[in-house]
Amino acid sequence: MNKPIWMAVDPAEKSGDSMLHAVIYRINDRWKLHDFWVVNFKAFILDAHVRISDSVICGSAKEACNIKPGAIIQVRQITDEQGGELPF
């Protein structure tokens, strides 16, 4: 007998924010900044069919090098009510 597969959506915070899944398709740059690493990448949000450019901070070079094209990441969905507009 096959076991059932359960899938669920886990809210990011109690406020009801939700996480979207994105797949990284290009690593633009990696650099060390003081004691941590910054990885700049381009990704495609699967749930919304939107391309984004973002950065992630890593604690080590090994962690930064493990971020590669094809990796699936989670990004928080920001609504206009949460301040989705640019501050300038």
Short mmCIF file of N, CA and C in Angstrom, two decimals:
data_model
loop_
_atom_site.label_atom_id
_atom_site.label_comp_id
_atom_site.label_asym_id
_atom_site.label_seq_id
_atom_site.Cartn_x
_atom_site.Cartn_y
_atom_site.Cartn_z
N MET A 1 0.83 -1.18 0.00
CA MET A 1 0.00 0.00 0.00
C MET A 1 0.88 1.25 0.00
N ASN A 2 0.60 2.18 -0.87
CA ASN A 2 1.35 3.43 -0.94
C ASN A 2 0.94 4.36 0.19
N LYS A 3 1.91 5.04 0.75
CA LYS A 3 1.63 6.00 1.81
C LYS A 3 1.21 7.33 1.19
N PRO A 4 0.26 8.03 1.77
CA PRO A 4 -0.16 9.33 1.22
C PRO A 4 0.92 10.37 1.41
N ILE A 5 0.93 11.34 0.53
CA ILE A 5 1.86 12.47 0.61
C ILE A 5 1.05 13.68 1.05
N TRP A 6 1.50 14.33 2.09
CA TRP A 6 0.81 15.50 2.62
C TRP A 6 1.57 16.76 2.24
N MET A 7 0.83 17.77 1.79
CA MET A 7 1.43 19.05 1.46
C MET A 7 0.69 20.14 2.22
N ALA A 8 1.40 21.13 2.69
CA ALA A 8 0.77 22.21 3.46
C ALA A 8 1.51 23.51 3.21
N VAL A 9 0.83 24.60 3.45
CA VAL A 9 1.42 25.93 3.36
C VAL A 9 1.62 26.42 4.78
N ASP A 10 2.84 26.82 5.09
CA ASP A 10 3.17 27.30 6.42
C ASP A 10 3.33 28.81 6.37
N PRO A 11 2.49 29.57 7.06
CA PRO A 11 2.65 31.03 7.03
C PRO A 11 3.99 31.44 7.64
N ALA A 12 4.56 32.50 7.11
CA ALA A 12 5.87 32.94 7.57
C ALA A 12 5.80 33.53 8.97
N GLU A 13 4.77 34.24 9.26
CA GLU A 13 4.63 34.86 10.56
C GLU A 13 3.17 34.80 10.99
N LYS A 14 2.93 35.14 12.24
CA LYS A 14 1.56 35.14 12.75
C LYS A 14 0.71 36.20 12.06
N SER A 15 1.35 37.21 11.48
CA SER A 15 0.62 38.28 10.82
C SER A 15 -0.04 37.82 9.53
N GLY A 16 0.28 36.62 9.08
CA GLY A 16 -0.34 36.08 7.87
C GLY A 16 0.49 36.25 6.62
N ASP A 17 1.73 36.73 6.75
CA ASP A 17 2.60 36.82 5.58
C ASP A 17 2.79 35.43 5.00
N SER A 18 2.93 35.35 3.71
CA SER A 18 3.14 34.04 3.11
C SER A 18 4.45 34.02 2.33
N MET A 19 4.98 32.85 2.19
CA MET A 19 6.23 32.66 1.47
C MET A 19 5.93 32.18 0.06
N LEU A 20 6.66 32.70 -0.90
CA LEU A 20 6.54 32.27 -2.28
C LEU A 20 7.79 31.48 -2.64
N HIS A 21 7.66 30.55 -3.54
CA HIS A 21 8.81 29.75 -3.98
C HIS A 21 9.36 30.32 -5.27
N ALA A 22 10.69 30.40 -5.33
CA ALA A 22 11.36 30.93 -6.52
C ALA A 22 12.53 30.02 -6.85
N VAL A 23 12.86 29.96 -8.13
CA VAL A 23 14.02 29.18 -8.56
C VAL A 23 15.08 30.15 -9.07
N ILE A 24 16.30 30.00 -8.58
CA ILE A 24 17.41 30.86 -9.00
C ILE A 24 17.86 30.44 -10.39
N TYR A 25 17.95 31.41 -11.30
CA TYR A 25 18.42 31.08 -12.64
C TYR A 25 19.75 31.76 -12.99
N ARG A 26 20.21 32.71 -12.19
CA ARG A 26 21.51 33.33 -12.45
C ARG A 26 22.11 33.88 -11.16
N ILE A 27 23.38 33.59 -10.94
CA ILE A 27 24.13 34.20 -9.84
C ILE A 27 24.90 35.37 -10.46
N ASN A 28 24.59 36.58 -10.03
CA ASN A 28 25.26 37.76 -10.58
C ASN A 28 26.63 37.97 -9.97
N ASP A 29 26.72 37.81 -8.65
CA ASP A 29 27.99 38.09 -8.00
C ASP A 29 27.98 37.52 -6.58
N ARG A 30 29.17 37.23 -6.07
CA ARG A 30 29.39 36.85 -4.67
C ARG A 30 30.56 37.68 -4.17
N TRP A 31 30.43 38.25 -2.97
CA TRP A 31 31.54 38.99 -2.42
C TRP A 31 31.52 38.95 -0.90
N LYS A 32 32.71 39.11 -0.34
CA LYS A 32 32.86 39.12 1.12
C LYS A 32 32.72 40.54 1.61
N LEU A 33 31.93 40.72 2.65
CA LEU A 33 31.72 42.04 3.24
C LEU A 33 31.91 41.89 4.75
N HIS A 34 33.05 42.31 5.24
CA HIS A 34 33.43 42.16 6.65
C HIS A 34 33.47 40.68 7.02
N ASP A 35 32.57 40.21 7.87
CA ASP A 35 32.59 38.83 8.35
C ASP A 35 31.58 37.93 7.66
N PHE A 36 30.89 38.41 6.64
CA PHE A 36 29.87 37.60 5.98
C PHE A 36 29.97 37.74 4.47
N TRP A 37 29.22 36.91 3.77
CA TRP A 37 29.22 36.90 2.31
C TRP A 37 27.87 37.35 1.78
N VAL A 38 27.87 38.07 0.67
CA VAL A 38 26.65 38.52 0.01
C VAL A 38 26.59 37.85 -1.36
N VAL A 39 25.43 37.26 -1.67
CA VAL A 39 25.22 36.63 -2.97
C VAL A 39 24.08 37.36 -3.66
N ASN A 40 24.36 37.95 -4.81
CA ASN A 40 23.35 38.63 -5.60
C ASN A 40 22.90 37.69 -6.71
N PHE A 41 21.59 37.53 -6.87
CA PHE A 41 21.06 36.56 -7.82
C PHE A 41 19.80 37.06 -8.50
N LYS A 42 19.43 36.37 -9.57
CA LYS A 42 18.15 36.58 -10.25
C LYS A 42 17.35 35.28 -10.12
N ALA A 43 16.06 35.43 -9.86
CA ALA A 43 15.21 34.26 -9.66
C ALA A 43 13.86 34.48 -10.32
N PHE A 44 13.13 33.40 -10.49
CA PHE A 44 11.80 33.41 -11.08
C PHE A 44 10.83 32.88 -10.03
N ILE A 45 9.86 33.73 -9.63
CA ILE A 45 8.88 33.31 -8.63
C ILE A 45 7.88 32.40 -9.32
N LEU A 46 7.82 31.17 -8.86
CA LEU A 46 6.97 30.16 -9.50
C LEU A 46 5.49 30.44 -9.32
N ASP A 47 5.11 30.92 -8.13
CA ASP A 47 3.70 31.13 -7.84
C ASP A 47 3.11 32.33 -8.56
N ALA A 48 3.93 33.33 -8.85
CA ALA A 48 3.43 34.57 -9.43
C ALA A 48 3.91 34.80 -10.86
N HIS A 49 4.81 33.95 -11.38
CA HIS A 49 5.37 34.09 -12.73
C HIS A 49 6.03 35.45 -12.92
N VAL A 50 6.89 35.81 -11.96
CA VAL A 50 7.57 37.10 -11.96
C VAL A 50 9.07 36.87 -11.75
N ARG A 51 9.89 37.66 -12.45
CA ARG A 51 11.34 37.60 -12.26
C ARG A 51 11.73 38.65 -11.23
N ILE A 52 12.68 38.28 -10.35
CA ILE A 52 13.16 39.20 -9.34
C ILE A 52 14.68 39.20 -9.32
N SER A 53 15.24 40.24 -8.76
CA SER A 53 16.67 40.33 -8.49
C SER A 53 16.80 40.64 -7.01
N ASP A 54 17.59 39.86 -6.30
CA ASP A 54 17.68 40.00 -4.85
C ASP A 54 19.05 39.58 -4.37
N SER A 55 19.31 39.77 -3.11
CA SER A 55 20.56 39.36 -2.49
C SER A 55 20.26 38.58 -1.23
N VAL A 56 21.19 37.72 -0.86
CA VAL A 56 21.08 36.95 0.37
C VAL A 56 22.41 37.05 1.09
N ILE A 57 22.36 37.07 2.42
CA ILE A 57 23.56 37.15 3.24
C ILE A 57 23.87 35.77 3.79
N CYS A 58 25.12 35.36 3.66
CA CYS A 58 25.57 34.04 4.13
C CYS A 58 26.66 34.22 5.18
N GLY A 59 26.75 33.27 6.08
CA GLY A 59 27.71 33.35 7.16
C GLY A 59 29.10 32.87 6.79
N SER A 60 29.23 32.11 5.69
CA SER A 60 30.54 31.58 5.31
C SER A 60 30.65 31.50 3.80
N ALA A 61 31.88 31.35 3.32
CA ALA A 61 32.12 31.21 1.88
C ALA A 61 31.51 29.92 1.37
N LYS A 62 31.58 28.86 2.16
CA LYS A 62 31.01 27.58 1.76
C LYS A 62 29.50 27.69 1.55
N GLU A 63 28.83 28.37 2.47
CA GLU A 63 27.39 28.57 2.35
C GLU A 63 27.06 29.41 1.12
N ALA A 64 27.86 30.44 0.84
CA ALA A 64 27.63 31.30 -0.31
C ALA A 64 27.84 30.54 -1.62
N CYS A 65 28.83 29.65 -1.66
CA CYS A 65 29.10 28.88 -2.88
C CYS A 65 28.08 27.76 -3.10
N ASN A 66 27.35 27.38 -2.06
CA ASN A 66 26.31 26.36 -2.22
C ASN A 66 25.05 26.90 -2.86
N ILE A 67 24.92 28.22 -2.97
CA ILE A 67 23.77 28.81 -3.66
C ILE A 67 24.09 28.80 -5.15
N LYS A 68 23.35 28.00 -5.89
CA LYS A 68 23.63 27.80 -7.31
C LYS A 68 22.37 27.91 -8.14
N PRO A 69 22.50 28.16 -9.46
CA PRO A 69 21.32 28.15 -10.32
C PRO A 69 20.60 26.81 -10.24
N GLY A 70 19.27 26.89 -10.23
CA GLY A 70 18.44 25.70 -10.11
C GLY A 70 17.96 25.46 -8.70
N ALA A 71 18.54 26.17 -7.73
CA ALA A 71 18.11 26.02 -6.34
C ALA A 71 16.77 26.70 -6.14
N ILE A 72 15.93 26.08 -5.34
CA ILE A 72 14.63 26.66 -5.02
C ILE A 72 14.74 27.35 -3.67
N ILE A 73 14.31 28.61 -3.62
CA ILE A 73 14.38 29.40 -2.40
C ILE A 73 12.98 29.89 -2.05
N GLN A 74 12.85 30.43 -0.85
CA GLN A 74 11.59 31.03 -0.43
C GLN A 74 11.80 32.53 -0.27
N VAL A 75 10.86 33.30 -0.79
CA VAL A 75 10.88 34.75 -0.63
C VAL A 75 9.57 35.17 0.00
N ARG A 76 9.64 36.18 0.85
CA ARG A 76 8.43 36.64 1.52
C ARG A 76 7.66 37.56 0.61
N GLN A 77 6.36 37.35 0.56
CA GLN A 77 5.48 38.18 -0.25
C GLN A 77 5.23 39.48 0.51
N ILE A 78 5.49 40.62 -0.14
CA ILE A 78 5.28 41.93 0.48
C ILE A 78 4.13 42.62 -0.23
N THR A 79 3.13 43.00 0.54
CA THR A 79 1.97 43.69 -0.03
C THR A 79 2.15 45.19 0.13
N ASP A 80 1.29 45.97 -0.53
CA ASP A 80 1.36 47.42 -0.42
C ASP A 80 1.10 47.88 1.01
N GLU A 81 0.26 47.14 1.73
CA GLU A 81 -0.04 47.50 3.11
C GLU A 81 1.17 47.35 4.01
N GLN A 82 2.09 46.48 3.65
CA GLN A 82 3.29 46.23 4.45
C GLN A 82 4.44 47.15 4.04
N GLY A 83 4.20 48.05 3.15
CA GLY A 83 5.26 48.97 2.74
C GLY A 83 5.98 48.49 1.51
N GLY A 84 5.25 47.98 0.52
CA GLY A 84 5.85 47.48 -0.69
C GLY A 84 6.38 48.57 -1.60
N GLU A 85 6.13 49.85 -1.26
CA GLU A 85 6.61 50.95 -2.07
C GLU A 85 8.05 51.30 -1.69
N LEU A 86 8.76 51.89 -2.62
CA LEU A 86 10.13 52.32 -2.36
C LEU A 86 10.13 53.51 -1.40
N PRO A 87 11.13 53.62 -0.53
CA PRO A 87 11.14 54.68 0.47
C PRO A 87 11.53 56.05 -0.06
N PHE A 88 11.85 56.18 -1.35
CA PHE A 88 12.25 57.49 -1.87
C PHE A 88 11.42 57.88 -3.06
#
